[in-house]
Coordinates of C-alpha atoms and ligand atoms in Angstrom, one line a residue:
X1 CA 41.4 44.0 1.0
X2 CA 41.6 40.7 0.0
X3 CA 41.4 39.0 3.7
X4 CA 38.2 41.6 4.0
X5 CA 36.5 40.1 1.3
X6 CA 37.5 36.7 2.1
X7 CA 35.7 37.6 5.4
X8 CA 33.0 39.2 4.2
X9 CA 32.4 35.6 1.7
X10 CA 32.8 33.6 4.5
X11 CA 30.0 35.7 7.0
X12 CA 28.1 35.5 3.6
X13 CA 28.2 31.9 3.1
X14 CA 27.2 31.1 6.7
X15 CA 24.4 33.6 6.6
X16 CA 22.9 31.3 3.7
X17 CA 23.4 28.2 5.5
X18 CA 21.3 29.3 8.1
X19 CA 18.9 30.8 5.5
X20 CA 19.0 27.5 3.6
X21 CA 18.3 24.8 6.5
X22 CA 15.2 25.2 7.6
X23 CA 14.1 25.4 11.5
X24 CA 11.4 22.7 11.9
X25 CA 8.5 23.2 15.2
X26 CA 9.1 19.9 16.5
X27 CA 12.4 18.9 18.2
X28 CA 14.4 15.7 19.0
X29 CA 12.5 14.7 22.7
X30 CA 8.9 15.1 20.8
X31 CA 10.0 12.4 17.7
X32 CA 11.4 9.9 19.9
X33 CA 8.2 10.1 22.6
X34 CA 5.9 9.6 19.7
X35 CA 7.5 6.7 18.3
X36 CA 8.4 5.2 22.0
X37 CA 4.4 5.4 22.4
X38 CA 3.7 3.9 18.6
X39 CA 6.0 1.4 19.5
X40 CA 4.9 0.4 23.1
X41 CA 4.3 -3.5 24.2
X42 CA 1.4 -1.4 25.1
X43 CA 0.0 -1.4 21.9
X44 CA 0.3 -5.2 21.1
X45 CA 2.1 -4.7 17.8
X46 CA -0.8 -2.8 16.1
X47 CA -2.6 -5.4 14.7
X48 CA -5.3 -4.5 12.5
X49 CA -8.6 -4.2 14.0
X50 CA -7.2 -4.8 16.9
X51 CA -7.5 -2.7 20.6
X52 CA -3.5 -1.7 20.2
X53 CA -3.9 -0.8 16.6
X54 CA -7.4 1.7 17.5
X55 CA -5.0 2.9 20.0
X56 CA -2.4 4.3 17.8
X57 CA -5.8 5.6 15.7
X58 CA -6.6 7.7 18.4
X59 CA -3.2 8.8 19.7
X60 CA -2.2 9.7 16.0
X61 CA -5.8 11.6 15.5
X62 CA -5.5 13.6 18.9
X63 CA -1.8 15.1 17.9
X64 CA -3.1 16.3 14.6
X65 CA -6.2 18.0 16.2
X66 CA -3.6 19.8 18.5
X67 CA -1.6 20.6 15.7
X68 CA -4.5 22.5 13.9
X69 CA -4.8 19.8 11.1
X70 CA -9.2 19.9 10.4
X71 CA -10.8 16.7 9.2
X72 CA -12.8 16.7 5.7
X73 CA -16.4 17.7 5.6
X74 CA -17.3 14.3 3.5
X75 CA -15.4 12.5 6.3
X76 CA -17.4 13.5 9.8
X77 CA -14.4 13.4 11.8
X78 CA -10.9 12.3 11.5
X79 CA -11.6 8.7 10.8
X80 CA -12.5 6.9 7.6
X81 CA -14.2 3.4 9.0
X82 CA -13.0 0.6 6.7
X83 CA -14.8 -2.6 6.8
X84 CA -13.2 -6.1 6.9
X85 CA -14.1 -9.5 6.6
X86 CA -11.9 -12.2 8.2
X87 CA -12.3 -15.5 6.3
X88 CA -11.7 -19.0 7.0
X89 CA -10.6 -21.2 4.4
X90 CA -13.2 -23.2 2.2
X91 CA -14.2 -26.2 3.9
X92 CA -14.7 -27.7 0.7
X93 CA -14.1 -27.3 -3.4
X94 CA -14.3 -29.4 -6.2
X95 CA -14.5 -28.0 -9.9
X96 CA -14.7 -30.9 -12.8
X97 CA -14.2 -30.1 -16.3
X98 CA -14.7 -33.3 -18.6
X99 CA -12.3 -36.0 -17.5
X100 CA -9.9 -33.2 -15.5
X101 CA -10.6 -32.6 -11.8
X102 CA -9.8 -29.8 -9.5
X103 CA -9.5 -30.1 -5.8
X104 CA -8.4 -27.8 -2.6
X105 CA -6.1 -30.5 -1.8
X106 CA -3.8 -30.2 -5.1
X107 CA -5.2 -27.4 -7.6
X108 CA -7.7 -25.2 -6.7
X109 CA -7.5 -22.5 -4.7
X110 CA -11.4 -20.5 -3.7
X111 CA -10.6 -16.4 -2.9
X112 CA -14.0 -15.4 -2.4
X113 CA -17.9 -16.9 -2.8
X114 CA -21.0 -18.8 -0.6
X115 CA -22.1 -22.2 -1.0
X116 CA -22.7 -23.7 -4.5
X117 CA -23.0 -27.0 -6.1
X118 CA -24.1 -26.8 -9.8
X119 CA -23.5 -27.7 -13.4
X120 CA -22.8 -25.1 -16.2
X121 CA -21.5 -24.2 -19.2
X122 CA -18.4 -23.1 -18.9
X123 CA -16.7 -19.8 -21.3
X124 CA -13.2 -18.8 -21.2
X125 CA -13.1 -15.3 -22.0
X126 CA -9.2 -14.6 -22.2
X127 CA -8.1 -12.3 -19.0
X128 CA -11.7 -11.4 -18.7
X129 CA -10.7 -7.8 -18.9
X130 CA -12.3 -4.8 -20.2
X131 CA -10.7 -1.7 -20.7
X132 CA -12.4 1.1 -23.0
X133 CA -10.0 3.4 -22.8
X134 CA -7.7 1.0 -25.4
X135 CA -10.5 -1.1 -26.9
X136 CA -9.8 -4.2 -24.6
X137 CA -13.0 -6.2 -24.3
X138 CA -12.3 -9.6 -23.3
X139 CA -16.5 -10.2 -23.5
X140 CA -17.0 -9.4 -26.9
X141 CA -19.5 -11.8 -28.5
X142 CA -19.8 -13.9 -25.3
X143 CA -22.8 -15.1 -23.6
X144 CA -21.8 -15.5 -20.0
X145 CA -25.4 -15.5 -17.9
X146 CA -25.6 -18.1 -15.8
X147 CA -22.5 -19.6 -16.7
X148 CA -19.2 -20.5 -15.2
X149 CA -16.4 -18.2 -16.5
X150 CA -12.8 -19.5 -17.3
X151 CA -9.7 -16.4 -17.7
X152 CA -6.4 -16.3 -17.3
X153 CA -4.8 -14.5 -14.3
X154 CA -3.5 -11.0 -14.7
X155 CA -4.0 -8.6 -17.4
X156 CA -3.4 -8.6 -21.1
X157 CA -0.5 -6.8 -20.5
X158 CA 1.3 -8.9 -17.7
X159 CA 0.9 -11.1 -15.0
X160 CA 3.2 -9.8 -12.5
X161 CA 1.5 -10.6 -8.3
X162 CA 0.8 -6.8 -9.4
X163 CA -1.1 -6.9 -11.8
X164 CA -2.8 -10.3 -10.7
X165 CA -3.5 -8.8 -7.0
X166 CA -4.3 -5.6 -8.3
X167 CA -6.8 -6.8 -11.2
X168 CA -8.7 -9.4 -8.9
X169 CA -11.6 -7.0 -7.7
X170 CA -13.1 -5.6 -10.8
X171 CA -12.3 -8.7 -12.6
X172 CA -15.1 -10.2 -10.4
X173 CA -17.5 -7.4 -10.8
X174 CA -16.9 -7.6 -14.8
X175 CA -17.9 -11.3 -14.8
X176 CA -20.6 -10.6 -12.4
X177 CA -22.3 -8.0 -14.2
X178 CA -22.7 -9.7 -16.7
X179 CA -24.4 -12.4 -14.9
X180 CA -21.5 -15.0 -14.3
X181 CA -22.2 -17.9 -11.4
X182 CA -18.7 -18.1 -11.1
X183 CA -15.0 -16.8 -12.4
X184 CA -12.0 -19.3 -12.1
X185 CA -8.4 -18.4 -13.6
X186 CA -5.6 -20.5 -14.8
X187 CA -2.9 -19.6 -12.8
X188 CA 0.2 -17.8 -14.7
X189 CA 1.6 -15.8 -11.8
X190 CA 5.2 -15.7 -11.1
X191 CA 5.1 -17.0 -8.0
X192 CA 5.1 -20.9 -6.9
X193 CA 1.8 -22.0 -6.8
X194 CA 2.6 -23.4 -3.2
X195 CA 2.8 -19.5 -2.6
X196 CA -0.3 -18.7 -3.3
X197 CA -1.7 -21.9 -1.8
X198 CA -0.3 -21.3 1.4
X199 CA -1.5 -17.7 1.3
X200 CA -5.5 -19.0 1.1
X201 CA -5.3 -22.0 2.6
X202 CA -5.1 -19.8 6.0
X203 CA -7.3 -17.3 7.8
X204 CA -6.9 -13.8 5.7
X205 CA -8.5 -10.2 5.9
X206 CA -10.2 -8.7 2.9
X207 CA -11.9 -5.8 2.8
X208 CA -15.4 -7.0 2.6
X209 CA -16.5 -5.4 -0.6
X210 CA -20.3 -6.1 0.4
X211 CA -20.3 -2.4 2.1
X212 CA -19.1 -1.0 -1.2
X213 CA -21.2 -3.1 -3.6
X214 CA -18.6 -5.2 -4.6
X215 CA -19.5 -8.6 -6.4
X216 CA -19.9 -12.3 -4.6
X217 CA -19.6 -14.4 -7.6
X218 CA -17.2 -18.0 -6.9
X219 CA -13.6 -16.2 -8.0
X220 CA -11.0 -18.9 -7.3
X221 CA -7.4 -20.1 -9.4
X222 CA -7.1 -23.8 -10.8
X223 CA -3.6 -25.0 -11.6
X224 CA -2.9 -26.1 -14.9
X225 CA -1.5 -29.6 -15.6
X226 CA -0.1 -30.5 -18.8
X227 CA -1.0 -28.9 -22.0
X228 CA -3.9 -26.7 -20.5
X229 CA -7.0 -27.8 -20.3
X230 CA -8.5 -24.6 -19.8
X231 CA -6.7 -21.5 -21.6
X232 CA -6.5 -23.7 -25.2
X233 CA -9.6 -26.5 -25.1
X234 CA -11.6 -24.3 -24.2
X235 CA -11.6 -21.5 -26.7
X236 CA -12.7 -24.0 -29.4
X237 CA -15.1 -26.2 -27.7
X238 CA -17.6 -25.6 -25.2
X239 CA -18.4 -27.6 -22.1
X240 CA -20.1 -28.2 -19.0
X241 CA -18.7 -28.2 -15.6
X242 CA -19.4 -29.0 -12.2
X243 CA -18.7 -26.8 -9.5
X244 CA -19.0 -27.3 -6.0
X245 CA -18.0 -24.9 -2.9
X246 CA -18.7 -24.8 1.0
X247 CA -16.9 -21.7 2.3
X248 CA -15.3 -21.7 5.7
X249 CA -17.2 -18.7 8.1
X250 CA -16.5 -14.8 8.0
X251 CA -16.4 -12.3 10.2
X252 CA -17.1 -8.8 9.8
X253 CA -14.5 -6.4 11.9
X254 CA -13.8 -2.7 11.1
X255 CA -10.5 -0.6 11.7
X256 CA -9.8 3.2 10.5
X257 CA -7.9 5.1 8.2
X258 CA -6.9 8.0 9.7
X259 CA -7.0 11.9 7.6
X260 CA -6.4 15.1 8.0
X261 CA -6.7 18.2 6.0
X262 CA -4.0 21.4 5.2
X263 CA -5.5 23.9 3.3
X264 CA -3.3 25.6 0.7
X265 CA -2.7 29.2 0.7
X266 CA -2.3 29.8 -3.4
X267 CA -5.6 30.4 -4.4
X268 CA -5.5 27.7 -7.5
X269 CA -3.3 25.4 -6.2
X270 CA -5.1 24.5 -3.0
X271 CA -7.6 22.8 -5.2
X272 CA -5.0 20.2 -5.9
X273 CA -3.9 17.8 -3.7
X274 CA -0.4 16.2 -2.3
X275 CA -1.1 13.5 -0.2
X276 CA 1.2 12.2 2.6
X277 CA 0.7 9.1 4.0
X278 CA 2.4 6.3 6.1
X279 CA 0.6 3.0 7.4
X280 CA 0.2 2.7 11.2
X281 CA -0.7 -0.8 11.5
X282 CA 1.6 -3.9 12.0
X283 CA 1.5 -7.7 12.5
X284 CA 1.0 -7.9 16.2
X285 CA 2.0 -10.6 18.4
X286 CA 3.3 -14.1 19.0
X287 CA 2.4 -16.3 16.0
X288 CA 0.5 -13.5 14.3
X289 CA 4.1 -12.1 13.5
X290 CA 5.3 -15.2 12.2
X291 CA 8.0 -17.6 14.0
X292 CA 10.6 -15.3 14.6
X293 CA 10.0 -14.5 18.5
X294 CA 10.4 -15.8 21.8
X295 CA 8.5 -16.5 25.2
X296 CA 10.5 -13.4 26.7
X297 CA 9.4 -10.9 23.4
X298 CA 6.3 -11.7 21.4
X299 CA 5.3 -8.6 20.9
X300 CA 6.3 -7.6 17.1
X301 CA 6.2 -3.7 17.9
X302 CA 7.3 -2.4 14.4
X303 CA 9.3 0.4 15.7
X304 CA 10.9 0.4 12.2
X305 CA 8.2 -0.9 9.8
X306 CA 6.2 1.5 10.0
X307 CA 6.7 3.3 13.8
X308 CA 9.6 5.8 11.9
X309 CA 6.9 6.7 9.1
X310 CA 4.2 7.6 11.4
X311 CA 6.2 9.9 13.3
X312 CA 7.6 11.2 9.9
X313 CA 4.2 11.7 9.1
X314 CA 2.9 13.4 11.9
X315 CA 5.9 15.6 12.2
X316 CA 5.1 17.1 8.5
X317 CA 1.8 17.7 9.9
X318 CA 2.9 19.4 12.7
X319 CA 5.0 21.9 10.1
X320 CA 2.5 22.1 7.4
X321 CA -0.5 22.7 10.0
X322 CA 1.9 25.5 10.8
X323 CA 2.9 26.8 7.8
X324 CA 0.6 25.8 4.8
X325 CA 2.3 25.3 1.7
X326 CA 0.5 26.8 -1.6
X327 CA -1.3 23.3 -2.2
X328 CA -3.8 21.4 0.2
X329 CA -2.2 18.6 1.9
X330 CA -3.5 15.2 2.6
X331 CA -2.7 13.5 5.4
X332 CA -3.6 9.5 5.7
X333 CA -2.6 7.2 8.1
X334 CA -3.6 4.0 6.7
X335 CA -4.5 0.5 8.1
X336 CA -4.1 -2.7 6.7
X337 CA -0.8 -2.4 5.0
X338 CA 0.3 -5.5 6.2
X339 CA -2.8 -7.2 5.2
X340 CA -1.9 -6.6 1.3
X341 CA -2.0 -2.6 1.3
X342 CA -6.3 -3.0 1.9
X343 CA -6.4 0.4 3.9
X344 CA -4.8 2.7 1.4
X345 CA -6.7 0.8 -1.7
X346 CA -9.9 1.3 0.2
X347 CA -9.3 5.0 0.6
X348 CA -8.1 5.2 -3.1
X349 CA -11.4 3.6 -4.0
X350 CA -13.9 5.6 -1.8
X351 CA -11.8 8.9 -1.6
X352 CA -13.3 11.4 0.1
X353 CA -11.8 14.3 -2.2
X354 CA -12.0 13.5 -5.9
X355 CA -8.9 12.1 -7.2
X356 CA -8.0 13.6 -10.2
X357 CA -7.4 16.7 -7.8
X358 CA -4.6 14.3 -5.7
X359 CA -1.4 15.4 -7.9
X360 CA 1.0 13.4 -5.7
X361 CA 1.4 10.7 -2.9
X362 CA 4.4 10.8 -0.9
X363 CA 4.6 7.7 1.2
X364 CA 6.8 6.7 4.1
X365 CA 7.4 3.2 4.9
X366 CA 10.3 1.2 5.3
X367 CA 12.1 -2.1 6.7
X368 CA 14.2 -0.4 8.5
X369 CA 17.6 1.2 8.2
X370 CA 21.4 0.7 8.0
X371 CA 23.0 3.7 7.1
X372 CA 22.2 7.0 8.9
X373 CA 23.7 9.3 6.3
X374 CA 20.7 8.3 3.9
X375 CA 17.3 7.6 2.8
X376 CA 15.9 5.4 -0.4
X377 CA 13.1 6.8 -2.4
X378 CA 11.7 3.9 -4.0
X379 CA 10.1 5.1 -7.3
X380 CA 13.3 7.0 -8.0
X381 CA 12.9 7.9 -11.6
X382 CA 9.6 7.3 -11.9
X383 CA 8.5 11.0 -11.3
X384 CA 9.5 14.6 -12.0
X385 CA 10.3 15.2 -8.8
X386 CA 13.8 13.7 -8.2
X387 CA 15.7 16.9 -7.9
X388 CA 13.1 18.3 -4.9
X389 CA 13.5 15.3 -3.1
X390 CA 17.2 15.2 -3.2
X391 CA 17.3 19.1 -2.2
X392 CA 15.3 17.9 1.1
X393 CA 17.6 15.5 1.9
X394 CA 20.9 18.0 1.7
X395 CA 19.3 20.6 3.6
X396 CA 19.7 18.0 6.5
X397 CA 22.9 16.3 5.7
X398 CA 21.1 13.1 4.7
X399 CA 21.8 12.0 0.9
X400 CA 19.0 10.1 -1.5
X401 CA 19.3 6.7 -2.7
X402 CA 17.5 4.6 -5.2
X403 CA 15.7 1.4 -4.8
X404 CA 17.9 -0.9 -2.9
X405 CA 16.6 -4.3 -3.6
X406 CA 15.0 -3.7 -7.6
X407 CA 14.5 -7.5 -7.6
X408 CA 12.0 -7.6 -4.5
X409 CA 9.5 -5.3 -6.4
X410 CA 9.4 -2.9 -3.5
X411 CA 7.7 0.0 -5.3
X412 CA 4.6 -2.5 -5.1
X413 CA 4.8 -3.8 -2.0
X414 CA 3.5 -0.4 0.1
X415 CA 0.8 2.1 -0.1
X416 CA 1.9 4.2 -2.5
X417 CA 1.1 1.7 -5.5
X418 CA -2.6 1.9 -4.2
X419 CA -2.3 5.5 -5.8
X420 CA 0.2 4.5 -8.4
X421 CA -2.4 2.1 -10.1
X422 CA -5.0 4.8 -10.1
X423 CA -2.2 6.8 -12.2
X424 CA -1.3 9.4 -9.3
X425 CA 2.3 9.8 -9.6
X426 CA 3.8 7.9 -6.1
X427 CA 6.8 7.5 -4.6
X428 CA 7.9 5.6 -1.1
X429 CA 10.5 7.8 1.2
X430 CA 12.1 5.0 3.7
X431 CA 15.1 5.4 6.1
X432 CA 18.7 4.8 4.8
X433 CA 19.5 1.0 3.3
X434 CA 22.6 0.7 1.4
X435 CA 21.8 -3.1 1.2
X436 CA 19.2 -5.0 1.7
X437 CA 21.4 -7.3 4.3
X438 CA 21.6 -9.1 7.5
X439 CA 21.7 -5.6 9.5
X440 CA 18.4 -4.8 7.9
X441 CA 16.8 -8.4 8.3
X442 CA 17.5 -8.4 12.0
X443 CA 14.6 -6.2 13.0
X444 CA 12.3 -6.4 9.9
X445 CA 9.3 -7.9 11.0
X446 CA 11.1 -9.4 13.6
X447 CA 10.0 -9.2 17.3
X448 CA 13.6 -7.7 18.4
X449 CA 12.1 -4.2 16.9
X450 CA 12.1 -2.6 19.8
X451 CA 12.2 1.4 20.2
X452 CA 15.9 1.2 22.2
X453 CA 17.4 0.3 19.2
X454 CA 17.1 3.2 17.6
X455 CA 19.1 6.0 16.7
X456 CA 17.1 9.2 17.5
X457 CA 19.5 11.6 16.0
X458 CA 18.8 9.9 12.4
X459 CA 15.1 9.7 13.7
X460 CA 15.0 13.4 13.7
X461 CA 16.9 14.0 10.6
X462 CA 14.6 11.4 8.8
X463 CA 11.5 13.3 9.8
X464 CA 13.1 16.6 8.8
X465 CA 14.0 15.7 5.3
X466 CA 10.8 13.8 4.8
X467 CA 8.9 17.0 6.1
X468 CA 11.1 19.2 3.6
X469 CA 10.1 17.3 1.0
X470 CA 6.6 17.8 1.4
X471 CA 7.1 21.4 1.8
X472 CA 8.7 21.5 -1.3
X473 CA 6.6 19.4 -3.3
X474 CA 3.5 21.2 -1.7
X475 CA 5.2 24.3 -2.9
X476 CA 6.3 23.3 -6.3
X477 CA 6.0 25.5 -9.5
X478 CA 4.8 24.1 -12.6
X479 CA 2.8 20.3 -12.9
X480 CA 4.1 17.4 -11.1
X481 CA 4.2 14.2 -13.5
X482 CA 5.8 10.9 -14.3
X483 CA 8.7 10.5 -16.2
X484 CA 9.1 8.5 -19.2
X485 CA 10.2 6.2 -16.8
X486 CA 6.8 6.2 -15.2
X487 CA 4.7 6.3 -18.1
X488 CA 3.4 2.9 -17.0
X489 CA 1.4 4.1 -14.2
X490 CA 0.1 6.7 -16.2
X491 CA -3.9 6.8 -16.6
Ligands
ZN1 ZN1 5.6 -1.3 6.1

């Protein structure tokens, strides 16, 4: 009797096994080809804008098609065209308040603008922020036509390279509605001011915000030296200031976002949105990547950042196309990342669904791995939806981990804080890191990620568990939110 039931318990508990892990329509051999083709010297290291990067496009935009994913009616087609300017560095800048001068060579630095050489009055106007939602208006009282205006970088509520990076675009159309010739900020970043120095003193993309009516106002930093000549003189005096710029050429290049579209079956969920995204671009070659290569391998073919999220991605497409969850999926393979996240901030500012029905982003990107019993979710916490993700990851043997550098700031440093800062609750899925350690640092961003150096039995466990946890989420009863945790996101 007793060995019966111990029998019957044990045919029992197998039977739910099987019931509980989940058979997935793409194998093993179909992972690994897609990211040995992502990750091909073919494709130059995927570059954006470049021929190897609109060759992933493609490739990435042909498997969904087969896979049954449609495009969106406001879209025309599986591509969202994002347009780019690539801009040379000033040739030159000079900005002279009273006695105090500021030059390219030690402390100004010019992001955007065309040629100007004028006096003006000159208005500090705090951060130059405007908020209505909690009364913030930086402008109150101020007369700013015509004028040069002085702020302080970041937000009223902090100056991390998040807030500062994240702030710079509407603080220029705030200043240039209201008829500003120029914006410059004192510089209170947490980073060296070398940093950001070095970052504009070279050739850069930006999205070129003339397609989406962006302003064109001067917008540049000055360093401060000594007690602040601009933040504290200036709120009680006013003063005139000459301002001189010759901007170094642009160029106007265009690259694609790449989305797709998974009805939902429930008939009031599918109006809401999860949206899954990875980027597909990289760095591309020789001393585009940065030093770390050599004659005999210049190509830097991000097999790790972000080849394994792609494939993630499209695998979950290849399920979801197959078995729609109750909510619509989103599906965005994003350029730019590498270029400061512009892809995904483009689509989060010209969606082509509305965005208060996008309930959720679940990113993929990573540096890489070094354990293959795990992955990270970076924005642990920060949502309700810890429990689901952890569930994905133990119905393929792979256990969840939290952030594993919290000093590098990696929950901003990918695409999901393009959604984040628009209040969408976001998290990033990555491959396994215990550490953030020489093991990892080896490939990241380093030529010598190559696709051999993979292990494709993790590869296919990764795309599994980050597939579940779409499905899940997709499928989820009751609202998806941030935690306490996340409040700060919160819109
Ligand atoms: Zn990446």
């Amino acid at each position: 009797m007793k060995s019966f039931l111990l029998l019957a318990f044990n045919t029992l508990s197998i039977f739910c096994l099987n019931a509980q892990s989940p058979a997935f329509n793409f194998t093993k051999a179909e992972v690994e080809a897609n990211l040995k083709y992502i990750a091909s010297d073919e494709l130059q290291g995927r570059r954006t804008a470049s021929k190897g990067e609109q060759m992933a496009a493609d490739f990435i935009a042909k498997a969904w098609n087969e896979y049954g994913v449609k495009s969106l009616p406001a879209l025309n087609g599986s591509f969202q065209k994002v347009p780019f300017k690539i801009v040379q560095p000033p040739k030159d800048a000079l900005l002279t308040i009273g006695d105090k001068t500021f030059s390219l060579k030690d402390n100004l630095l010019i992001i955007n603008g065309s040629q100007i050489d004028q006096q003006a009055p000159i208005v500090f106007a705090g951060h130059g922020w405007v908020d209505e939602a909690d009364g913030t208006n930086d402008y109150k009282g101020l007369d700013v036509k015509g004028k040069i205006v002085v702020t302080i970088t970041g937000l009223p509520t902090g100056n991390t390279p998040n807030d500062v990076f994240a702030s710079m675009k509407r603080k220029q159309e705030l200043a240039s509605e209201r008829g500003a010739i120029a914006l410059i900020e004192a510089y209170r970043m947490g980073l060296p001011w070398q940093f950001a120095q070095g970052f504009f003193k070279q050739e850069r993309m930006d999205l070129d915000h003339d397609a989406d009516g962006g302003a064109r106002i001067v917008y540049g930093w000055a360093k401060e030296q000594g007690e602040g000549v601009i933040s504290t003189k200036l709120n009680q005096t006013s003063h005139i200031a000459a301002l001189k710029l010759v901007p170094g050429a642009e160029e106007k290049v265009y690259a694609s976002n790449i989305v797709g579209h998974i009805e939902g079956t429930d008939e009031v969920l599918r109006n809401e949105f999860v949206l899954l995204s990875a980027h597909y671009d990289h760095v591309g070659t020789g001393k585009q990547g940065g030093a770390a290569y050599t004659p005999q391998d210049s190509i830097f073919n991000g097999t790790r950042d972000n080849g394994i999220g792609v494939v993630a991605l499209m695998a979950a497409a290849k399920e979801l196309a197959a078995n729609p969850p109750k909510r619509s999926v989103l599906l965005l393979a994003c350029t730019a990342e590498e270029m400061g996240m512009l892809g995904s901030q483009w689509f989060a500012d010209n969606s082509p669904v509305p965005l208060d029905q996008v309930v959720f982003n679940l990113n993929t990107d990573g540096a890489g791995y070094n354990s293959t019993a795990h992955f990270n979710v970076i924005g642990k916490g920060l949502t309700n939806l810890d429990e689901d993700l952890v569930k994905a990851g133990s119905t393929v043997g792979l256990s969840m981990l939290g952030d594993p550098a919290p000093e590098q700031n990696l929950y901003e440093r990918s695409d999901n804080i393009s959604f984040a800062a628009k209040g969408i609750p976001a998290v990033d899925f990555a491959p396994g890191i215990t550490a953030m350690d020489e093991s990892v640092f080896k490939y990241y961003h380093q030529a010598a990620d190559n696709a051999d150096s993979i292990d494709y039995d993790y590869l296919l466990k990764f795309c599994q568990a980050y597939t579940q946890a779409a499905m899940l989420i997709a499928n989820k009863e009751g609202k998806i939110e941030w935690t306490n945790e996340g409040s700060k996101y919160r819109r």
